[in-house]
């Protein structure tokens, strides 16, 4: 009975279902999907998850090492952090932080903290957790602080937002350019195809870093952070569309010769119907896979541009900008925790690559 | 009453090369092909691969524009249209009258559509309402011997033979005047081939189909066709009623093709005389009769002059200089 039931399920399964079943067999891709979803959830609730205002500076707490939350004390369960006392080492003139015995800062869930707008709309000052009361020097610095005394953990969380969404925005734009130009190229062929293909070859042969440098230098430095953000997105996607255009063109060329497309044409179907009903559904999955492979490239582009100082500029917060602080070897030997911003970059890029791999395998359940 | 009359059809493809993609030669895929199909008649078009039979069928379907010649088609009694010069736009209303059965039952069905939608698509495109459409799809599935449950399934749930039935149902959806079947059974298992041939025979009986049946060997066409046209390197070399062609071929190439048909008698196995050599290159065909390098009966005339297709006996046309003097063996 179960065999015939499965057969029936298979026979009536849509392409999406078949793709999903096949995708689920790729465990690494499934885990990666979870990782990516987690990252985007973090990006959406970034301010809620952050503890200390990522922009708040305080010279008295510069280069604080990471601090752990103590869950228990002598009285049992009582999550707290120890208050820290900064002492200037008179030999090296370096601030060293030692626990201030007896000063316990209680960690509270849904604590009040700095004010922000949830989803950019709802003004609130609630955070997942935090400490209440305390002096400016006090706080939960899970990943330490930077030179200006800003909380690295909170900055990392908030940076996720720009770094992940610049990828999405960039891919959306290059998807639009790629599908339009690739589609025209593959559908009409002839000299239009030749021109678009040569343009792609030229764009791809330009070394990206000098190109970005030139374009970034052209941005007026009077522009606001938001304007620069959009400009960078456009710059990144101006190079990114070529790959997608090639994929789309290839699919159009292949599908134009498919028997079922010819059958529709012989039935008298118009161009639009053939594209929408027969061609698009057959390569949608390929586009999704191509996009999931293009996203990490976008993220890395933003990170490297900002790291080199060509992309976003402080006070914007992105992974690249956080890594900028870790450019100096001397700083790194004193405050190695600043390098922590590299971890989410690596994790997200790996996850996207595995996901793209799994999607590409699953994309064609008939293959 | 003729459904289709092809006259002097030529199709050549340019060979391009060099930096500027200049034309450096031409492949003459189809040269001076003429034939006609009567209403209710099935004409088989037979030849080895590369002989131009698929090009002929694509030209009739106007998936390809012919280089020259006329394709006179009668969409209804009393009207005749020449399809050859028509534009894409002008062709669209005529498309419904000529439908096609494809060779590959796997690539010819959209894997993302339900079988019911595949069969209904020609109807939907030609503005048949949804209620009528559903009734028609039911009737079509019955006609080709598929269960009604097939409608809500995807093509991947079906075997090659069943898929070919779906393709046939789609081709018949609009009640076409002419069906072009492009090697409809050559991608199927032998046992399934017989089932599809029987289905086509049954449909000929019931619907009075007019059909152009393209095939690469003479084995399968014997049962389905009323007349057979044999093609070699872009030309028709013999065209005759099926019985006459099989029993008394008038062209050495037809004889060779008949000899290649597998016979169920082991005693006869070794008599098969396969033609020597390779099929001629249509980009550079030999002078005279294109078959002369492979022909055991070739004389000097064959090397210099292209033979014309002419009537040898009533209804039996051959393009061989020696058609009358040779006695060629057919099959019983």
XYZ file of C-alpha atoms in Angstrom:
699
model
C 0.000 0.000 0.000
C 2.730 2.411 0.968
C 4.509 1.878 -2.347
C 1.480 2.833 -4.397
C 0.880 5.762 -2.094
C 4.405 7.065 -2.687
C 4.017 6.535 -6.416
C 0.870 8.555 -6.370
C 2.549 11.280 -4.369
C 5.434 11.368 -6.843
C 3.129 11.404 -9.855
C 1.185 14.403 -8.635
C 4.085 16.259 -7.102
C 4.766 19.670 -8.532
C 8.235 20.698 -9.500
C 8.608 22.682 -6.296
C 7.817 19.638 -4.173
C 10.222 17.413 -6.103
C 12.927 20.040 -5.767
C 12.317 20.360 -2.043
C 12.471 16.572 -1.489
C 15.698 16.392 -3.391
C 17.091 19.413 -1.549
C 16.327 17.807 1.826
C 18.653 14.946 0.958
C 21.549 17.391 0.834
C 22.179 17.695 4.588
C 24.915 20.293 4.397
C 22.725 22.555 2.271
C 19.851 22.127 4.710
C 22.075 23.157 7.636
C 23.359 26.086 5.588
C 19.812 27.183 4.925
C 19.270 27.231 8.697
C 22.432 29.277 9.212
C 21.424 31.818 6.591
C 17.897 32.161 7.936
C 19.369 32.711 11.414
C 21.648 35.431 10.067
C 18.795 37.234 8.362
C 16.672 37.018 11.512
C 19.601 38.549 13.414
C 19.850 41.263 10.772
C 16.154 42.097 11.083
C 16.172 42.189 14.898
C 19.690 43.615 15.106
C 18.933 46.506 17.448
C 16.852 44.309 19.725
C 19.694 41.804 20.036
C 22.372 44.444 20.541
C 23.113 45.443 24.121
C 25.002 48.711 24.030
C 24.532 51.535 21.569
C 26.948 50.583 18.752
C 27.799 54.225 18.185
C 28.368 55.172 21.841
C 32.020 55.931 22.495
C 33.768 56.236 25.834
C 37.494 56.673 26.188
C 37.463 55.103 29.649
C 36.560 51.701 28.308
C 38.767 51.419 25.200
C 40.152 47.974 24.296
C 38.280 46.111 27.028
C 38.786 42.354 26.658
C 35.716 40.095 26.182
C 33.686 39.543 29.276
C 31.606 36.481 30.167
C 28.189 36.426 31.823
C 28.367 34.526 35.101
C 25.234 32.462 35.512
C 25.709 31.399 39.149
C 27.071 32.887 42.296
C 27.084 31.815 45.941
C 23.309 32.334 46.154
C 22.552 30.017 43.242
C 21.206 31.077 39.846
C 21.853 34.779 39.479
C 23.106 35.850 36.038
C 25.484 38.749 36.375
C 28.661 40.316 35.073
C 31.423 41.533 37.272
C 32.046 45.234 37.307
C 35.423 46.130 35.892
C 37.953 48.624 37.142
C 40.447 50.136 34.733
C 44.023 50.522 35.976
C 46.736 52.271 33.998
C 49.910 50.205 33.882
C 52.552 52.814 34.669
C 55.273 50.967 32.808
C 53.478 50.532 29.459
C 50.754 53.166 29.884
C 48.283 50.545 28.831
C 44.863 50.275 30.464
C 44.331 46.933 32.086
C 40.948 45.918 33.389
C 40.526 43.903 36.555
C 37.270 42.705 38.123
C 36.026 45.161 40.724
C 35.380 42.738 43.574
C 32.000 42.972 45.140
C 30.414 44.939 42.291
C 27.968 42.648 40.546
C 25.855 43.928 37.676
C 22.619 41.988 37.361
C 21.700 40.813 33.857
C 18.014 41.366 33.089
C 15.963 39.933 30.231
C 14.137 42.501 28.083
C 16.059 45.286 29.714
C 15.748 48.948 28.830
C 18.716 50.256 26.923
C 19.432 52.727 24.136
C 16.512 53.897 22.037
C 15.961 52.640 18.505
C 13.144 52.021 16.009
C 12.170 48.364 15.647
C 11.922 47.539 11.897
C 12.705 51.211 11.463
C 9.177 52.062 12.561
C 8.344 51.303 16.188
C 10.293 53.405 18.682
C 11.359 51.347 21.702
C 14.259 50.857 24.074
C 13.751 47.163 24.882
C 16.626 44.758 24.255
C 16.818 40.989 24.585
C 18.973 41.424 27.667
C 21.085 44.027 29.358
C 22.047 45.444 32.709
C 20.135 48.047 34.528
C 21.798 50.910 36.343
C 25.558 51.107 36.436
C 28.143 53.657 35.377
C 29.144 54.451 31.762
C 32.116 52.145 32.056
C 29.855 49.264 33.008
C 28.202 47.058 30.468
C 28.171 43.575 29.023
C 31.057 43.447 26.572
C 30.762 39.898 25.297
C 33.343 40.482 22.580
C 35.226 43.325 24.200
C 35.426 46.904 22.986
C 37.368 48.759 20.292
C 39.679 51.741 20.546
C 36.812 54.192 21.051
C 35.200 51.980 23.675
C 32.347 50.806 21.463
C 30.889 47.378 22.168
C 32.172 44.989 19.483
C 29.335 42.497 20.018
C 26.618 45.103 19.439
C 28.463 46.530 16.464
C 28.838 43.082 14.946
C 25.112 42.412 15.313
C 24.152 45.746 13.771
C 26.745 45.318 10.992
C 24.959 42.132 9.915
C 22.116 44.297 8.666
C 24.071 46.330 6.151
C 26.361 43.519 5.099
C 23.544 41.069 4.376
C 21.093 43.483 2.835
C 23.644 45.107 0.568
C 24.043 41.613 -0.878
C 20.303 41.251 -1.395
C 19.908 44.700 -2.906
C 22.899 44.182 -5.177
C 21.679 40.780 -6.351
C 18.178 42.114 -7.005
C 19.602 44.812 -9.209
C 21.964 42.495 -11.050
C 19.161 39.940 -11.385
C 17.039 42.566 -13.106
C 19.877 43.602 -15.420
C 20.960 40.019 -16.006
C 17.519 38.628 -16.818
C 16.607 41.542 -19.063
C 19.838 41.653 -21.039
C 20.401 37.895 -21.010
C 16.808 37.297 -22.084
C 16.999 39.781 -24.947
C 20.333 38.314 -25.964
C 19.096 34.729 -25.991
C 15.677 35.424 -27.453
C 16.541 37.676 -30.350
C 20.070 36.504 -31.163
C 21.777 38.128 -34.115
C 23.642 41.394 -33.731
C 21.848 42.292 -30.470
C 23.231 39.090 -28.975
C 26.704 39.812 -30.336
C 26.777 43.326 -28.845
C 25.548 42.218 -25.410
C 27.985 39.314 -25.293
C 30.941 41.520 -26.219
C 29.902 44.062 -23.559
C 29.820 41.249 -20.991
C 33.292 40.134 -22.031
C 34.633 43.670 -21.690
C 33.019 44.181 -18.263
C 34.371 40.849 -17.045
C 37.878 41.579 -18.239
C 38.190 44.791 -16.196
C 40.056 44.091 -12.932
C 37.449 44.700 -10.259
C 39.461 46.438 -7.554
C 40.764 49.300 -9.727
C 37.271 49.631 -11.227
C 35.716 49.906 -7.790
C 38.419 52.323 -6.727
C 37.667 54.547 -9.679
C 33.931 54.436 -9.151
C 34.197 54.874 -5.396
C 36.526 57.837 -5.876
C 33.886 59.378 -8.096
C 31.365 59.398 -5.243
C 31.252 62.866 -3.707
C 32.321 62.758 -0.073
C 29.480 65.058 0.890
C 27.069 62.178 0.366
C 25.282 60.749 3.362
C 25.801 57.186 4.542
C 22.554 56.104 2.824
C 23.525 57.631 -0.478
C 26.925 55.968 -0.370
C 25.221 52.687 0.524
C 23.047 52.829 -2.596
C 25.909 53.937 -4.780
C 28.037 51.018 -3.578
C 25.156 48.619 -4.235
C 24.885 49.863 -7.794
C 28.648 49.696 -8.327
C 28.788 46.120 -7.086
C 25.833 44.973 -9.198
C 27.182 46.636 -12.339
C 29.773 43.891 -12.392
C 27.597 41.141 -10.908
C 24.935 41.037 -13.629
C 27.211 39.547 -16.274
C 27.236 36.072 -14.736
C 23.436 35.962 -14.453
C 22.992 37.295 -17.970
C 25.086 34.418 -19.268
C 23.024 31.845 -17.359
C 19.740 33.303 -18.620
C 20.944 33.561 -22.210
C 22.167 29.988 -22.145
C 18.826 28.732 -20.873
C 16.902 30.698 -23.481
C 19.071 29.319 -26.259
C 18.666 25.771 -25.002
C 14.935 26.046 -24.420
C 14.192 27.675 -27.758
C 15.115 24.357 -29.391
C 13.210 22.166 -26.932
C 10.470 20.044 -28.468
C 7.851 21.156 -25.978
C 8.504 24.806 -26.818
C 8.192 24.022 -30.528
C 4.989 22.103 -29.755
C 3.514 25.183 -28.074
C 4.519 27.322 -31.020
C 2.932 24.873 -33.462
C -0.242 24.954 -31.371
C -0.353 28.659 -32.170
C 0.812 29.995 -28.805
C 2.179 33.535 -28.804
C 5.648 34.599 -27.729
C 4.537 35.851 -24.302
C 2.678 32.659 -23.465
C 5.635 30.526 -24.516
C 8.037 32.546 -22.346
C 5.786 32.728 -19.293
C 4.310 29.219 -19.330
C 7.076 27.136 -20.822
C 10.437 28.845 -20.638
C 10.456 30.775 -17.352
C 9.341 27.867 -15.125
C 12.073 25.690 -16.594
C 14.898 27.962 -15.639
C 13.561 29.676 -12.549
C 15.325 27.096 -10.401
C 18.590 27.745 -12.213
C 18.213 31.433 -11.504
C 17.578 30.790 -7.817
C 20.740 28.695 -7.665
C 22.717 31.331 -9.558
C 21.443 34.000 -7.181
C 22.416 32.054 -4.091
C 25.911 31.743 -5.551
C 26.013 35.427 -6.505
C 25.004 36.647 -3.022
C 28.233 35.656 -1.250
C 30.244 37.348 -3.986
C 28.309 40.544 -3.293
C 28.874 40.264 0.446
C 32.592 39.697 -0.010
C 32.744 42.632 -2.422
C 31.196 44.959 0.122
C 33.426 43.642 2.882
C 36.618 44.029 0.871
C 35.637 47.447 -0.472
C 34.891 48.749 3.008
C 38.005 47.083 4.412
C 40.098 48.916 1.846
C 38.319 52.141 2.702
C 36.691 52.396 -0.724
C 33.228 51.336 0.277
C 31.126 52.432 3.179
C 32.684 54.866 5.601
C 32.190 55.182 9.341
C 29.808 55.950 11.014
C 28.127 53.269 8.885
C 28.629 49.853 10.443
C 29.355 46.846 8.261
C 31.596 43.824 8.592
C 34.137 45.456 6.312
C 34.230 48.565 8.499
C 34.664 46.456 11.643
C 37.545 44.665 9.975
C 39.089 48.006 9.095
C 39.826 48.412 12.823
C 41.750 45.152 12.662
C 44.037 46.357 9.866
C 46.841 47.306 12.214
C 49.048 44.461 13.464
C 49.963 46.352 16.636
C 46.307 46.836 17.495
C 45.630 43.189 16.762
C 48.341 41.900 19.110
C 46.857 44.006 21.879
C 43.188 43.438 21.093
C 42.847 40.207 19.044
C 39.057 40.145 19.599
C 38.671 42.829 16.942
C 39.260 40.138 14.341
C 35.993 38.482 15.334
C 34.172 40.248 12.470
C 35.850 37.847 10.062
C 33.973 34.897 11.573
C 30.442 35.780 10.383
C 31.797 36.664 6.935
C 33.364 33.223 6.586
C 30.305 31.489 8.027
C 27.816 33.262 5.759
C 29.889 32.838 2.614
C 30.348 29.127 3.292
C 26.669 28.688 4.057
C 25.633 30.477 0.868
C 27.991 28.378 -1.198
C 26.716 25.112 0.256
C 23.139 26.297 -0.160
C 23.769 27.260 -3.773
C 25.365 23.877 -4.356
C 22.379 22.048 -2.879
C 19.930 24.202 -4.813
C 21.731 23.628 -8.070
C 21.636 19.878 -7.548
C 17.985 19.996 -6.582
C 17.000 22.539 -9.220
C 16.468 19.998 -11.927
C 14.554 17.101 -10.384
C 14.055 15.589 -13.835
C 17.734 15.562 -14.707
C -9.243 16.049 -52.733
C -5.746 17.055 -51.751
C -4.959 18.210 -48.229
C -1.380 19.078 -49.009
C 0.518 19.588 -52.197
C 4.231 20.277 -52.081
C 5.793 21.440 -55.310
C 9.444 22.031 -56.087
C 10.443 22.485 -52.452
C 14.027 23.574 -51.892
C 15.725 24.235 -48.585
C 19.381 25.060 -48.211
C 21.348 26.118 -45.167
C 24.322 28.448 -45.501
C 27.691 27.280 -44.151
C 29.408 30.268 -42.588
C 33.059 30.659 -41.750
C 35.847 33.120 -41.241
C 35.996 36.251 -39.153
C 33.027 37.979 -40.761
C 30.851 34.858 -40.874
C 30.700 35.026 -44.639
C 28.836 32.332 -46.495
C 31.366 29.799 -47.751
C 29.012 27.115 -48.974
C 25.501 25.748 -48.847
C 24.017 22.518 -47.575
C 21.256 21.609 -49.954
C 19.121 19.739 -47.479
C 16.056 19.466 -49.699
C 16.103 19.728 -53.476
C 13.111 19.831 -55.765
C 10.788 17.759 -53.619
C 7.201 17.391 -54.819
C 4.428 15.198 -53.475
C 0.848 15.442 -52.345
C -1.332 13.937 -49.654
C -4.979 13.127 -50.273
C -7.606 13.544 -47.595
C -7.570 10.510 -45.310
C -4.301 9.287 -46.777
C -1.062 8.512 -44.980
C 2.153 9.190 -46.833
C 5.381 7.845 -45.380
C 8.605 9.754 -45.929
C 11.545 7.366 -45.525
C 15.294 7.775 -45.688
C 18.519 7.473 -43.715
C 19.428 10.219 -41.282
C 20.600 13.343 -43.060
C 18.489 12.719 -46.159
C 16.324 15.764 -45.523
C 13.102 14.101 -44.405
C 12.950 16.036 -41.125
C 13.721 19.277 -43.004
C 10.777 18.581 -45.319
C 8.448 18.059 -42.355
C 9.735 21.181 -40.576
C 9.169 23.204 -43.750
C 5.594 21.977 -44.017
C 5.032 22.907 -40.366
C 6.778 26.152 -41.167
C 9.137 25.744 -38.264
C 11.651 26.521 -41.012
C 11.205 28.888 -43.954
C 11.657 27.091 -47.296
C 14.206 28.519 -49.735
C 11.833 28.125 -52.653
C 8.851 26.096 -53.771
C 5.194 25.971 -52.886
C 3.438 24.280 -49.961
C -0.231 24.360 -50.863
C -2.391 23.433 -47.930
C -6.130 23.225 -47.732
C -7.304 24.258 -44.237
C -10.897 23.488 -45.198
C -12.696 22.115 -48.220
C -12.492 24.501 -51.101
C -9.705 26.784 -49.873
C -6.032 26.426 -50.602
C -3.245 28.510 -49.040
C 0.422 28.524 -49.977
C 2.248 28.297 -46.654
C 5.716 28.899 -48.072
C 5.734 32.722 -48.262
C 3.593 33.425 -45.170
C 4.933 35.466 -42.246
C 4.938 34.273 -38.652
C 1.888 36.379 -37.912
C -0.060 35.182 -40.943
C 0.736 31.582 -40.049
C -0.686 31.677 -36.532
C -4.366 31.189 -37.442
C -3.388 28.309 -39.756
C -1.210 26.480 -37.237
C -4.160 24.723 -35.624
C -4.844 22.790 -38.833
C -1.431 21.105 -38.997
C -0.238 19.401 -35.842
C 2.808 17.376 -35.025
C 3.654 14.191 -33.185
C 7.235 14.347 -31.945
C 9.936 11.720 -32.011
C 11.086 12.027 -28.409
C 8.230 11.558 -25.941
C 10.475 12.844 -23.142
C 11.508 16.246 -24.444
C 8.234 17.000 -26.188
C 6.158 17.250 -22.999
C 6.745 20.142 -20.614
C 7.745 18.411 -17.345
C 6.292 21.288 -15.333
C 2.752 20.965 -16.601
C 0.006 18.511 -15.683
C -0.938 16.103 -18.435
C -4.427 17.610 -18.519
C -2.958 21.053 -19.141
C -0.579 19.746 -21.795
C -3.410 18.184 -23.777
C -5.591 21.249 -23.249
C -2.951 23.767 -24.260
C -3.710 23.858 -28.008
C -7.379 24.344 -27.057
C -6.612 27.119 -24.581
C -4.372 28.895 -27.080
C -7.120 28.802 -29.678
C -9.729 30.226 -27.348
C -11.775 27.175 -26.365
C -13.688 27.783 -23.122
C -12.721 25.923 -19.957
C -15.855 23.735 -19.710
C -15.625 22.626 -23.303
C -11.901 22.159 -22.888
C -12.306 19.749 -20.024
C -14.852 17.637 -21.893
C -12.549 17.548 -24.906
C -9.547 16.489 -22.805
C -11.590 13.636 -21.321
C -12.616 12.476 -24.775
C -9.053 12.713 -26.067
C -7.639 10.658 -23.206
C -10.243 7.983 -23.941
C -9.375 8.130 -27.611
C -5.666 7.449 -27.051
C -6.290 4.869 -24.329
C -5.144 6.742 -21.231
C -6.986 6.659 -17.885
C -8.811 9.814 -16.790
C -6.597 9.957 -13.698
C -3.741 10.960 -15.999
C -5.082 14.499 -16.117
C -3.829 15.427 -12.660
C -0.436 13.810 -13.064
C 2.866 15.048 -14.375
C 4.551 13.520 -17.420
C 7.337 12.041 -15.297
C 4.837 9.505 -13.943
C 4.431 7.886 -17.365
C 6.419 5.465 -19.517
C 7.678 6.291 -23.001
C 4.699 4.689 -24.715
C 2.198 6.437 -22.472
C 3.969 9.733 -23.012
C 3.694 9.236 -26.753
C -0.046 8.728 -26.274
C -0.163 12.074 -24.454
C 1.678 13.654 -27.386
C -0.811 12.119 -29.818
C -3.750 13.379 -27.749
C -2.253 16.884 -27.836
C -1.748 16.680 -31.605
C -5.367 15.635 -32.114
C -6.854 18.201 -29.737
C -7.696 20.709 -32.457
C -8.992 18.176 -34.976
C -6.197 18.980 -37.431
C -6.541 18.471 -41.170
C -3.023 17.103 -41.329
C -0.826 15.405 -38.751
C 2.928 15.356 -39.238
C 4.397 12.441 -37.302
C 8.188 12.778 -37.045
C 9.475 9.265 -36.365
C 6.803 8.772 -33.693
C 7.941 5.293 -32.716
C 11.698 5.241 -33.257
C 12.436 6.290 -29.659
C 10.271 3.514 -28.215
C 10.852 -0.131 -27.329
C 9.875 -2.584 -30.041
C 6.949 -3.967 -28.047
C 5.641 -0.453 -27.409
C 6.186 0.531 -31.042
C 3.543 -1.978 -32.082
C 1.039 -0.515 -29.602
C 1.549 3.014 -30.895
C 1.356 1.830 -34.527
C -1.921 0.092 -33.703
C -3.202 3.254 -32.039
C -2.354 5.287 -35.142
C -4.086 2.700 -37.364
C -7.127 2.849 -35.134
C -7.157 6.662 -35.300
C -6.861 6.560 -39.103
C -9.968 4.398 -39.174
C -11.970 6.363 -36.685
C -11.027 9.931 -37.576
C -9.993 9.578 -41.209
C -6.651 11.226 -40.411
C -4.427 12.604 -43.118
C -0.864 12.028 -42.072
C 2.717 12.579 -43.133
C 4.643 9.803 -41.408
C 8.396 10.347 -41.273
C 10.545 7.284 -40.579
C 14.099 6.123 -41.084
C 13.408 2.530 -42.041
C 10.840 0.745 -44.099
C 9.983 -1.720 -41.331
C 7.402 0.302 -39.423
C 5.803 2.253 -42.242
C 4.462 -0.742 -44.124
C 1.455 -1.056 -41.863
C 0.500 2.596 -41.475
C 1.083 4.137 -44.875
C -0.943 4.152 -48.075
C 1.951 5.461 -50.111
C 5.687 5.684 -49.428
C 8.200 8.295 -50.589
C 11.883 7.356 -50.307
C 14.401 10.195 -49.950
C 18.127 10.193 -50.565
C 20.403 13.237 -50.123
C 17.615 15.807 -50.342
C 15.654 14.288 -53.209
C 12.762 11.897 -53.523
C 14.100 8.875 -55.391
C 10.952 6.783 -55.440
C 7.336 7.343 -54.542
C 4.734 4.619 -54.906
C 1.752 2.914 -53.279
C 2.990 0.853 -50.346
C 2.194 -2.558 -51.833
C 3.821 -1.748 -55.159
C 6.944 -0.303 -53.558
C 7.507 -3.252 -51.262
C 6.859 -5.953 -53.836
C 8.575 -4.360 -56.797
C 10.906 -1.478 -55.930
C 12.066 0.613 -58.880
C 15.145 2.198 -57.345
C 18.292 0.395 -56.148
C 18.306 2.499 -52.963
C 14.816 1.332 -52.050
C 15.920 -2.236 -52.674
C 18.823 -1.727 -50.288
C 16.535 -0.242 -47.645
C 14.122 -3.143 -47.998
C 16.978 -5.583 -47.619
C 17.882 -3.875 -44.355
C 14.455 -4.520 -42.824
C 14.928 -7.283 -40.261
C 13.191 -10.488 -41.249
C 11.936 -12.973 -38.721
C 13.300 -15.876 -40.806
C 16.853 -16.917 -39.802
C 17.385 -18.623 -43.189
C 17.122 -15.294 -44.960
C 19.395 -13.378 -42.637
C 22.562 -13.374 -44.710
C 21.014 -12.331 -47.968
C 20.746 -8.718 -46.809
C 22.859 -6.582 -49.119
C 23.570 -3.405 -47.225
C 24.557 -0.549 -49.534
C 28.289 -0.035 -49.723
C 29.931 3.189 -48.561
C 28.632 6.226 -46.738
C 25.678 8.518 -47.334
C 26.776 11.365 -49.621
C 27.540 14.747 -48.057
C 24.637 17.099 -48.881
C 27.071 20.052 -48.828
C 29.069 18.419 -51.585
C 26.934 15.809 -53.364
C 28.449 13.657 -56.130
C 27.637 14.689 -59.706
C 24.817 12.929 -61.496
C 22.704 10.587 -59.408
C 23.697 11.098 -55.753
C 23.404 7.366 -55.154
C 25.779 6.272 -57.943
C 28.909 5.770 -55.750
C 26.985 3.176 -53.731
C 24.901 1.720 -56.528
C 25.797 -1.750 -57.884
C 23.993 -0.986 -61.144
C 25.565 2.394 -61.924
C 26.502 3.137 -65.540
C 28.266 6.180 -67.067
C 25.023 8.099 -67.497
C 24.428 7.919 -63.709
C 27.724 9.720 -63.069
C 26.893 12.717 -65.219
C 23.148 13.306 -65.312
C 20.746 13.778 -62.440
C 17.830 11.381 -63.027
C 14.330 12.897 -63.050
C 11.483 11.491 -61.035
C 9.146 9.904 -63.591
C 6.267 7.502 -63.681
C 7.352 3.951 -64.469
C 4.077 2.152 -63.946
C 0.775 3.690 -62.867
C 1.220 5.646 -59.669
C 4.788 4.383 -59.260
C 7.432 7.067 -59.726
C 11.175 6.477 -59.673
C 14.255 8.600 -60.188
C 16.574 5.991 -61.656
C 17.972 6.013 -65.181
C 17.631 2.252 -65.321
C 14.281 1.910 -63.534
C 12.659 0.052 -66.442
C 15.467 -2.352 -67.294
C 16.386 -3.478 -63.767
C 14.518 -6.164 -61.926
C 14.924 -5.387 -58.259
C 13.857 -7.610 -55.414
C 11.353 -6.471 -52.867
C 9.790 -8.310 -49.990
C 6.767 -10.550 -50.069
